[in-house]
PDB file of C-alpha atoms in Angstrom:
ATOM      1  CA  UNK A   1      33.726 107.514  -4.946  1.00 62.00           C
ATOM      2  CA  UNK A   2      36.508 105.217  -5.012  1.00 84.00           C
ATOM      3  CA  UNK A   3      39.633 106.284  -6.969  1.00 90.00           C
ATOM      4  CA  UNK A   4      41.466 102.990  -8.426  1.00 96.00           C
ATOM      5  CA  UNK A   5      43.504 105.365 -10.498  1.00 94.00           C
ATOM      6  CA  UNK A   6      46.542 103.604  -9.152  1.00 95.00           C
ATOM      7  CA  UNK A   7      45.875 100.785 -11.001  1.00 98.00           C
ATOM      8  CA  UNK A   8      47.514 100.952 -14.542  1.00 98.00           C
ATOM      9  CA  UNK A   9      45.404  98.965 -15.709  1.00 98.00           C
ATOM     10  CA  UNK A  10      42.504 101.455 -15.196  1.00 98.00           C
ATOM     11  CA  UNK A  11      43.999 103.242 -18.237  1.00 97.00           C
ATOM     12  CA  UNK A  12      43.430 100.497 -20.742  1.00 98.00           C
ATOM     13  CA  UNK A  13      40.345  99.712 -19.067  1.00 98.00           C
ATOM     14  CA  UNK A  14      38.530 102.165 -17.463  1.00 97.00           C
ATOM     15  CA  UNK A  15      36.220 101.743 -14.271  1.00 97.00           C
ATOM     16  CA  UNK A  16      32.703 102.796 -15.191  1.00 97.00           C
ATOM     17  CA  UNK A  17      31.913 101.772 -11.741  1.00 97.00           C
ATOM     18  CA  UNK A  18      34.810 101.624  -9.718  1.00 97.00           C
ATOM     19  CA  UNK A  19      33.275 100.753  -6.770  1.00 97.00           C
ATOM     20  CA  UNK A  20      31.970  97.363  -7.993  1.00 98.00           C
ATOM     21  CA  UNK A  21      35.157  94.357  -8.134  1.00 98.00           C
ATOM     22  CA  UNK A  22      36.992  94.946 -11.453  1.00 98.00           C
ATOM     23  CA  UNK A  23      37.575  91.651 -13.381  1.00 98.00           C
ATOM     24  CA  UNK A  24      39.104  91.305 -16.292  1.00 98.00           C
ATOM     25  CA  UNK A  25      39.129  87.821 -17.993  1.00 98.00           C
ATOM     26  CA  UNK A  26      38.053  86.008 -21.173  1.00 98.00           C
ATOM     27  CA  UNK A  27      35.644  83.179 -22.099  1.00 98.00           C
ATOM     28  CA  UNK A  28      37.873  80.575 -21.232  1.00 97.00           C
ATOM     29  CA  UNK A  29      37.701  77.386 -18.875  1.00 98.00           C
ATOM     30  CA  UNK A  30      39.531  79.845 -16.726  1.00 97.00           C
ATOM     31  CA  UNK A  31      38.436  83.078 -17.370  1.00 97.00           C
ATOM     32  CA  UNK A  32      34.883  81.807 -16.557  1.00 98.00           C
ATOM     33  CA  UNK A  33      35.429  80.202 -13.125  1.00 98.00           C
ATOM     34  CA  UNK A  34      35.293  83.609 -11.647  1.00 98.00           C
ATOM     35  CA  UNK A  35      31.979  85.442 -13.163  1.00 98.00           C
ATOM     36  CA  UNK A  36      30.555  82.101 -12.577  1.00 98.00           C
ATOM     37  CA  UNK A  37      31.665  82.551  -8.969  1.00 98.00           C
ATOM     38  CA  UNK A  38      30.195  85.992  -8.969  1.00 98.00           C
ATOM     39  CA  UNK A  39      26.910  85.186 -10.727  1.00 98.00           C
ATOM     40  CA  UNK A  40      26.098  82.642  -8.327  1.00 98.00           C
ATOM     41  CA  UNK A  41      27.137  84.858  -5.118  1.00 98.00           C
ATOM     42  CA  UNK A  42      25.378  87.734  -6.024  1.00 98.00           C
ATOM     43  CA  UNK A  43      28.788  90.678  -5.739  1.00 97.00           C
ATOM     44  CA  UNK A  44      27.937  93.590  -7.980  1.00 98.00           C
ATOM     45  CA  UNK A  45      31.037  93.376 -10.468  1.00 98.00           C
ATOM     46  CA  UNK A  46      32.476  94.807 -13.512  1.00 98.00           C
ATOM     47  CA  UNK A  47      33.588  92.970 -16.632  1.00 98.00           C
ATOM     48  CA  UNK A  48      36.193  94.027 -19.017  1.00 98.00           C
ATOM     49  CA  UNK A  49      37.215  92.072 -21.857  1.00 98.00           C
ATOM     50  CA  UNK A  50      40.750  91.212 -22.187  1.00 98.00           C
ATOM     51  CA  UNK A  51      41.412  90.174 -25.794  1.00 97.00           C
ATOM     52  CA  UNK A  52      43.975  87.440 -27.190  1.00 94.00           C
ATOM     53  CA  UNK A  53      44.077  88.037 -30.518  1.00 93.00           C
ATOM     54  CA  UNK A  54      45.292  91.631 -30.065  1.00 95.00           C
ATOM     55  CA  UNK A  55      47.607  90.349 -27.199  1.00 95.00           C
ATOM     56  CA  UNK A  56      46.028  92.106 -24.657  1.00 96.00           C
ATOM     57  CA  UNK A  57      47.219  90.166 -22.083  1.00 97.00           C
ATOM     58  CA  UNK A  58      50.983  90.848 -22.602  1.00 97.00           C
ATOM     59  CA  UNK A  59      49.973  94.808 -22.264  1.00 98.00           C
ATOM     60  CA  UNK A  60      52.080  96.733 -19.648  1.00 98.00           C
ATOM     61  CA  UNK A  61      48.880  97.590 -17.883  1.00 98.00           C
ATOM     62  CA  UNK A  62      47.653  93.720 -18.353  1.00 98.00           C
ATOM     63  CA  UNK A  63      51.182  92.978 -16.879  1.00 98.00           C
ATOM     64  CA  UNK A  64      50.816  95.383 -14.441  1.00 98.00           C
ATOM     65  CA  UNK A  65      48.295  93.484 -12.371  1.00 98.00           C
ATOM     66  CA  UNK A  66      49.276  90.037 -13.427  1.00 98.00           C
ATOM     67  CA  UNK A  67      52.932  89.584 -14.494  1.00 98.00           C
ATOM     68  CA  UNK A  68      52.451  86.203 -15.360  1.00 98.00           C
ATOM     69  CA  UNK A  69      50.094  87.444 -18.171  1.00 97.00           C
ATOM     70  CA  UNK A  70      47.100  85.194 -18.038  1.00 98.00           C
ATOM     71  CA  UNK A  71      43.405  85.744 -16.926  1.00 98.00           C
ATOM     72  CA  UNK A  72      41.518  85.969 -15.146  1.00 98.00           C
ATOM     73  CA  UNK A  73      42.630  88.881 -12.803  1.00 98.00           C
ATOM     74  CA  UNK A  74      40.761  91.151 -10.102  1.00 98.00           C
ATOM     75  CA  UNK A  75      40.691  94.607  -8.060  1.00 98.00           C
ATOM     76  CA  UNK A  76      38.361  94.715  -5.624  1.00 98.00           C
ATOM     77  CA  UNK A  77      38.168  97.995  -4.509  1.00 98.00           C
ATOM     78  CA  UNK A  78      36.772  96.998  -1.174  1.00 97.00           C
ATOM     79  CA  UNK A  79      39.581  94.211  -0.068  1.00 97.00           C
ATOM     80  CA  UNK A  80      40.192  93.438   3.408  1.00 97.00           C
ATOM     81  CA  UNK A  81      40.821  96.601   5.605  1.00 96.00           C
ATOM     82  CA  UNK A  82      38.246  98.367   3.201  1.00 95.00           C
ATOM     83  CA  UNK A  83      41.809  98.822   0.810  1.00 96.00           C
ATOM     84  CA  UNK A  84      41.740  98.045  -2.663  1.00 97.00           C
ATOM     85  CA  UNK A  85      43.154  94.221  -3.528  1.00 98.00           C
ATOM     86  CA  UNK A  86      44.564  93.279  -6.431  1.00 98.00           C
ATOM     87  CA  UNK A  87      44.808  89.469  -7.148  1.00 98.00           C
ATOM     88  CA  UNK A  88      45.579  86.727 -10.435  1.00 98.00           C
ATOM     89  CA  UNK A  89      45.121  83.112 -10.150  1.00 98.00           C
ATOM     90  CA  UNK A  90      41.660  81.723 -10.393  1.00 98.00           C
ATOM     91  CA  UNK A  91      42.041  79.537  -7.903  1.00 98.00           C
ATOM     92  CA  UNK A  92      43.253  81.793  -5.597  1.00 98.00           C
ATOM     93  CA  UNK A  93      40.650  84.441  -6.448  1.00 98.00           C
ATOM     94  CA  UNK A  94      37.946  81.598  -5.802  1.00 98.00           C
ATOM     95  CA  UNK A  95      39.395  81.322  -2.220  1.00 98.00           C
ATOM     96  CA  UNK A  96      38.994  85.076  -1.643  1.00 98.00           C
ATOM     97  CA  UNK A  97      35.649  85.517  -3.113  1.00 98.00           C
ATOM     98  CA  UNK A  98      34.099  82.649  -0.992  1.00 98.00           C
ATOM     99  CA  UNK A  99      36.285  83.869   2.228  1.00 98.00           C
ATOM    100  CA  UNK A 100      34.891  86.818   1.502  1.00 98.00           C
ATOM    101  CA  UNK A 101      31.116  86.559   0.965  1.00 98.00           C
ATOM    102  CA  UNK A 102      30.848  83.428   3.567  1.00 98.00           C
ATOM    103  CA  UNK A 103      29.786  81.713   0.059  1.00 98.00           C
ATOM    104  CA  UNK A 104      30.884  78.568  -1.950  1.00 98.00           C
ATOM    105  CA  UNK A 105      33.248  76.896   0.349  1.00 98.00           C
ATOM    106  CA  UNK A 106      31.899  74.899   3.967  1.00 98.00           C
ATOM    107  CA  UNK A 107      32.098  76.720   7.187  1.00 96.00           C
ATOM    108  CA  UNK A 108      33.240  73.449   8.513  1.00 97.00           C
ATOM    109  CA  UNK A 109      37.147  73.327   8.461  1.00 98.00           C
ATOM    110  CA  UNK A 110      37.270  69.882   7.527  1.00 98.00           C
ATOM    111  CA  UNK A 111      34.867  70.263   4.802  1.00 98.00           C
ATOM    112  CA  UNK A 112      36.323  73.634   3.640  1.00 98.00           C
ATOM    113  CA  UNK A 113      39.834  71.322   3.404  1.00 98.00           C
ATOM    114  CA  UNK A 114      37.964  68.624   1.088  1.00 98.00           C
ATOM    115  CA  UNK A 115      36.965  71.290  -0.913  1.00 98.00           C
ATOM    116  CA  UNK A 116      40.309  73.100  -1.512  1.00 98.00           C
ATOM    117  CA  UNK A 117      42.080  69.796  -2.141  1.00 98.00           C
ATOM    118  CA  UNK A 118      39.591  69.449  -5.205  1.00 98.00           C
ATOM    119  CA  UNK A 119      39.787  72.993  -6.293  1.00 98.00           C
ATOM    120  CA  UNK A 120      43.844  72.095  -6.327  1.00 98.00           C
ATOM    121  CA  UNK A 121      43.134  68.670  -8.301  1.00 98.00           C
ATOM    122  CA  UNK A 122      41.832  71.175 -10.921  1.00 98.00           C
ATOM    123  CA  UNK A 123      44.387  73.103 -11.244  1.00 98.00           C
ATOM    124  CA  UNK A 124      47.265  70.527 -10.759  1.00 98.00           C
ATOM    125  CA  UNK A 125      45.575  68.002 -13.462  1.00 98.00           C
ATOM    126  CA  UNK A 126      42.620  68.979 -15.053  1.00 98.00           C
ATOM    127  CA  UNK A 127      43.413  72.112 -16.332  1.00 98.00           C
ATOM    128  CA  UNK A 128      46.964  71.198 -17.366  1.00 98.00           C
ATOM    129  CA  UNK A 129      45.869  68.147 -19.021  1.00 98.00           C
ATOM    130  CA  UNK A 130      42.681  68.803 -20.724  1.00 98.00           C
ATOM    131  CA  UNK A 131      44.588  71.992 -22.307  1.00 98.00           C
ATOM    132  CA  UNK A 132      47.126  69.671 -23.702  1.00 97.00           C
ATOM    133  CA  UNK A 133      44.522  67.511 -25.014  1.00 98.00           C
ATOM    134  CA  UNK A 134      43.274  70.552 -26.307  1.00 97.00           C
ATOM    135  CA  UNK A 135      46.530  71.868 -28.112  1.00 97.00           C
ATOM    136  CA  UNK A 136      47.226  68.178 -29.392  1.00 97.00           C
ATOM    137  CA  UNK A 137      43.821  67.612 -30.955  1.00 97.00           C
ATOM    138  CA  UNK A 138      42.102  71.059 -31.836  1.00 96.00           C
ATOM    139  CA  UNK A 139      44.982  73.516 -32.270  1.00 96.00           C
ATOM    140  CA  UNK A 140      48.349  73.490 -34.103  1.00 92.00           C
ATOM    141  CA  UNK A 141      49.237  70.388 -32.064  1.00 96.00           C
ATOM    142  CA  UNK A 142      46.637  68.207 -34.131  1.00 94.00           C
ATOM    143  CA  UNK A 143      49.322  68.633 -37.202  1.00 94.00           C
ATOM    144  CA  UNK A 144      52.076  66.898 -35.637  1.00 96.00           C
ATOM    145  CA  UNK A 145      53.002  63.272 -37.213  1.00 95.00           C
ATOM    146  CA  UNK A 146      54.014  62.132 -33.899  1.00 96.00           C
ATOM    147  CA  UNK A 147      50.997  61.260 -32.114  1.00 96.00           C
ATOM    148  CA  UNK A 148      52.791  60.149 -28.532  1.00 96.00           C
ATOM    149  CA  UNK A 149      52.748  63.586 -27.139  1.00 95.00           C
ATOM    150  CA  UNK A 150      49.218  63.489 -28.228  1.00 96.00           C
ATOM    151  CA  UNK A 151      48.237  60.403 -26.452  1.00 97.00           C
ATOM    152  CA  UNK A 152      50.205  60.827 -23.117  1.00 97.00           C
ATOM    153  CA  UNK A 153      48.136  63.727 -22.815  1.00 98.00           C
ATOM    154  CA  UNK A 154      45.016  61.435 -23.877  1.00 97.00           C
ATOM    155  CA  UNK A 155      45.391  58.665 -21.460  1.00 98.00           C
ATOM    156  CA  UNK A 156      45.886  61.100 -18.481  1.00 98.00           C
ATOM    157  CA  UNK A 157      42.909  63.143 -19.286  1.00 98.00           C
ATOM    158  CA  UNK A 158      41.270  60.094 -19.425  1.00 98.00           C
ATOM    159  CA  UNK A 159      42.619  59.062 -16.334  1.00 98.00           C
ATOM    160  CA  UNK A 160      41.663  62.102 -14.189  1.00 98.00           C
ATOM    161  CA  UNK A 161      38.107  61.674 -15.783  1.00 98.00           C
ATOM    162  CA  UNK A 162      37.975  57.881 -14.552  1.00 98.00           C
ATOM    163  CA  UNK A 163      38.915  59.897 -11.218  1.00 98.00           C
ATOM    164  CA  UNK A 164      36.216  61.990 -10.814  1.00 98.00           C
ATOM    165  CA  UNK A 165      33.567  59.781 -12.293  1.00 98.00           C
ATOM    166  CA  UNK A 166      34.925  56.563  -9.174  1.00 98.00           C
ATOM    167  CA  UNK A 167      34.716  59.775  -6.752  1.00 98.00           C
ATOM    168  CA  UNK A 168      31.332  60.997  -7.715  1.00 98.00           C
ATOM    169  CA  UNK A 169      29.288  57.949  -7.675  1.00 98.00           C
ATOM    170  CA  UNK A 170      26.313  58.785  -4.701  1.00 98.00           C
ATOM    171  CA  UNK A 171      27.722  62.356  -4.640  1.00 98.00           C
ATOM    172  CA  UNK A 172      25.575  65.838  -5.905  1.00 98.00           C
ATOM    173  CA  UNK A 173      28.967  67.242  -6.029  1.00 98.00           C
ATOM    174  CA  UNK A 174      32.801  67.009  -5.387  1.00 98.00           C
ATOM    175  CA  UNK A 175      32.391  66.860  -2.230  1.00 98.00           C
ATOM    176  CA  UNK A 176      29.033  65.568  -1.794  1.00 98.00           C
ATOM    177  CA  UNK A 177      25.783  67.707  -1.662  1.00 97.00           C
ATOM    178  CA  UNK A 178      27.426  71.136  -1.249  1.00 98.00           C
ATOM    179  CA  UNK A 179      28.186  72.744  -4.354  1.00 98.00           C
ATOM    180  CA  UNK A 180      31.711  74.559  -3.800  1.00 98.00           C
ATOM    181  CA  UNK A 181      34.449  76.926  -5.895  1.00 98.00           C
ATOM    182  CA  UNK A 182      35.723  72.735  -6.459  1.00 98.00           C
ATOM    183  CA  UNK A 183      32.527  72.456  -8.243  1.00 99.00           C
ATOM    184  CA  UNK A 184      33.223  75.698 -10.405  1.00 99.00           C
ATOM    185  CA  UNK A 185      36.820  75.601 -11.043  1.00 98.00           C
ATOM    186  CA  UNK A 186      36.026  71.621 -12.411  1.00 98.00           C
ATOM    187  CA  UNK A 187      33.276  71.674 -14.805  1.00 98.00           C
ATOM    188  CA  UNK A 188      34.136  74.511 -17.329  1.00 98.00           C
ATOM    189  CA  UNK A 189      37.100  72.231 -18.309  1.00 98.00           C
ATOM    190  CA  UNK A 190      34.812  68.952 -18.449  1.00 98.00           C
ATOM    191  CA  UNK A 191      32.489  70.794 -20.562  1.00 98.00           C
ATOM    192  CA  UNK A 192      35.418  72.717 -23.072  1.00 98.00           C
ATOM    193  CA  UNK A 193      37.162  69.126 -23.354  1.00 98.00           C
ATOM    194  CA  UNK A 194      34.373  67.670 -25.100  1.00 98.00           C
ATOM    195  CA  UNK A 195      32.484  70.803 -26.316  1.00 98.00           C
ATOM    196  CA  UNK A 196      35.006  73.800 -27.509  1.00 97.00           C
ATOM    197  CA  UNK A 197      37.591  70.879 -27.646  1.00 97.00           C
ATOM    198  CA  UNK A 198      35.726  68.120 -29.823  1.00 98.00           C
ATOM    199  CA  UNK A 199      37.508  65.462 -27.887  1.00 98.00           C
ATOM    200  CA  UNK A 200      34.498  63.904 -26.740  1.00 98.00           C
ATOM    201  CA  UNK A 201      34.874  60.781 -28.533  1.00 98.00           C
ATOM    202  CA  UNK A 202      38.484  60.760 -28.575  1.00 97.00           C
ATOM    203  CA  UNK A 203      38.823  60.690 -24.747  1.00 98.00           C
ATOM    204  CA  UNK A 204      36.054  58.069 -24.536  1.00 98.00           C
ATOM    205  CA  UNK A 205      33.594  60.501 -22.587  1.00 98.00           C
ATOM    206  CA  UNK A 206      30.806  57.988 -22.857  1.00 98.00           C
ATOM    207  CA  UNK A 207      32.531  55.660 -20.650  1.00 98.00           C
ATOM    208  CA  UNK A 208      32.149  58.631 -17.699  1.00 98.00           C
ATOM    209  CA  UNK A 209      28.203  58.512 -17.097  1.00 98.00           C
ATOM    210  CA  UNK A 210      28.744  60.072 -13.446  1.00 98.00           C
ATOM    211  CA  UNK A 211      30.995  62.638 -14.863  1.00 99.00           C
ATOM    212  CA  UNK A 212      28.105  63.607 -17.211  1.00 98.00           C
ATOM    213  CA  UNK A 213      25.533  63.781 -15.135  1.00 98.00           C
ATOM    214  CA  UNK A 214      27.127  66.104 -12.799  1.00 99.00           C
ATOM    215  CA  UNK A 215      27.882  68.155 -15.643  1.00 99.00           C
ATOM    216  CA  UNK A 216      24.826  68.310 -16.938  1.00 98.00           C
ATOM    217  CA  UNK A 217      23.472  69.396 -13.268  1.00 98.00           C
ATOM    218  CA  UNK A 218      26.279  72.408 -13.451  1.00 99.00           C
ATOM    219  CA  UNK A 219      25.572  73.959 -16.633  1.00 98.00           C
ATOM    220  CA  UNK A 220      21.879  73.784 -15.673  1.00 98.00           C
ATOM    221  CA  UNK A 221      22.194  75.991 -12.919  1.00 98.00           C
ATOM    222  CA  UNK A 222      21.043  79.770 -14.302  1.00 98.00           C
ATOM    223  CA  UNK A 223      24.086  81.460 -12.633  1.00 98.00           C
ATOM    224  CA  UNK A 224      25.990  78.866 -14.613  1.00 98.00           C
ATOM    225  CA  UNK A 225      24.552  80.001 -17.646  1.00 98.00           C
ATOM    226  CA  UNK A 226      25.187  83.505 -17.172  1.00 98.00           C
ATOM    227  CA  UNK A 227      29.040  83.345 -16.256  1.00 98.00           C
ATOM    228  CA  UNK A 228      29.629  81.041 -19.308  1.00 98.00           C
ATOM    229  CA  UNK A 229      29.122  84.140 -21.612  1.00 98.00           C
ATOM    230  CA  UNK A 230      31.178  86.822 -19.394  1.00 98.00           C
ATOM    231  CA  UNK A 231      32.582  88.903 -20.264  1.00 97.00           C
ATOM    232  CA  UNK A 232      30.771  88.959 -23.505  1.00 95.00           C
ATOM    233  CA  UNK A 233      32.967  88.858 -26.596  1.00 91.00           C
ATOM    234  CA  UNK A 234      33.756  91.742 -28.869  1.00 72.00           C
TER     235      UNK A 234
END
């Protein structure tokens, strides 16, 4: 059987089936791009919850595998050179999981390139920007006076949506009828901004109609579905 009692983080959160990748993450536009990932490969996994609102992410053993304290995070116990791998990032966990499985990202090294330059747009912009928006409109941020931190935010999430939507005209996908980790880093944030987020309106969403119907394709898909809700909250 294999031991990942190395792993501090075992202790808080203890490997029912160790031999099956360990991920621990949260329901978030972030936490979800990696069960997604896993739902739609088909890798036998384990979820464990990490909780916010008992700070469980700033727990030593939290820390331990991710010092920069945010999820999602992995150990799979069956990394390259059969050797357990730890890993944070969920970009860089997307890489791994599609290098891994020969899933999710063109064999084509051109193609694999146009993939990984969207998967970076999403993490460079999207993510950044439609969390602002987030903070600014939903959270404490929405009580501010000053609405000009609130609307730089605004007209650059609208911005990167007007750059997606221009992209995707005659494309299936980001990078055209291949559905990639691009595709499933992306589309959790589209669909928090103007679900989770309410900012539907206030970003102008209706003005996107490509951006829609590609997200309306994504959360369609069953694997989609799935990875949305995982790992289920306490």
């Amino acid at each position: 059987m294999t031991d990942l009692s190395r792993f501090p983080i075992t202790k808080k959160w203890p490997a029912a089936h160790p031999e099956r990748l360990q991920l621990y993450s949260l329901p978030t536009p972030n936490g979800v791009k990696v069960a997604i990932a896993l739902e739609e490969i088909g890798l036998a996994y384990e979820p464990h919850l990490v909780k916010f609102d008992t700070n469980d992410q700033l727990s030593p053993e939290f820390l331990s595998l991710n010092p920069n304290n945010k999820i999602p995070a992995i150990i799979d116990p069956n990394g390259p050179g059969g050797q357990p791998l730890p890993l944070f990032e969920s970009g860089a966990i997307l890489i791994y999981l599609a290098d891994k499985t020969g899933q999710l990202l063109p064999a084509d090294p051109a193609r694999r390139y146009e993939a990984i330059q969207w998967l970076m747009f999403q993490m460079g912009g999207i993510g950044p920007m439609f969390g602002q928006v987030g903070f600014f409109h939903k959270f404490a941020g929405k009580d501010y006076e000053d609405k000009r931190p609130r609307d730089r935010y605004l007209a650059e999430a609208r911005r990167l949506l007007n750059v997606l939507d221009v992209h995707l005209k005659g494309r299936d996908w980001l990078i055209g009828d291949e559905y990639t980790i691009a595709d499933i880093a992306t589309w959790p944030w589209v669909n928090n901004l103007i679900g989770f987020y309410g900012a539907g309106e206030l970003v102008g969403y209706a003005d996107f109609a490509e951006v829609d119907r590609v997200l309306k394709a994504f959360l369609a898909r069953p694997a989609v579905q799935r990875g949305l809700k995982i790992p289920a909250r306490g």
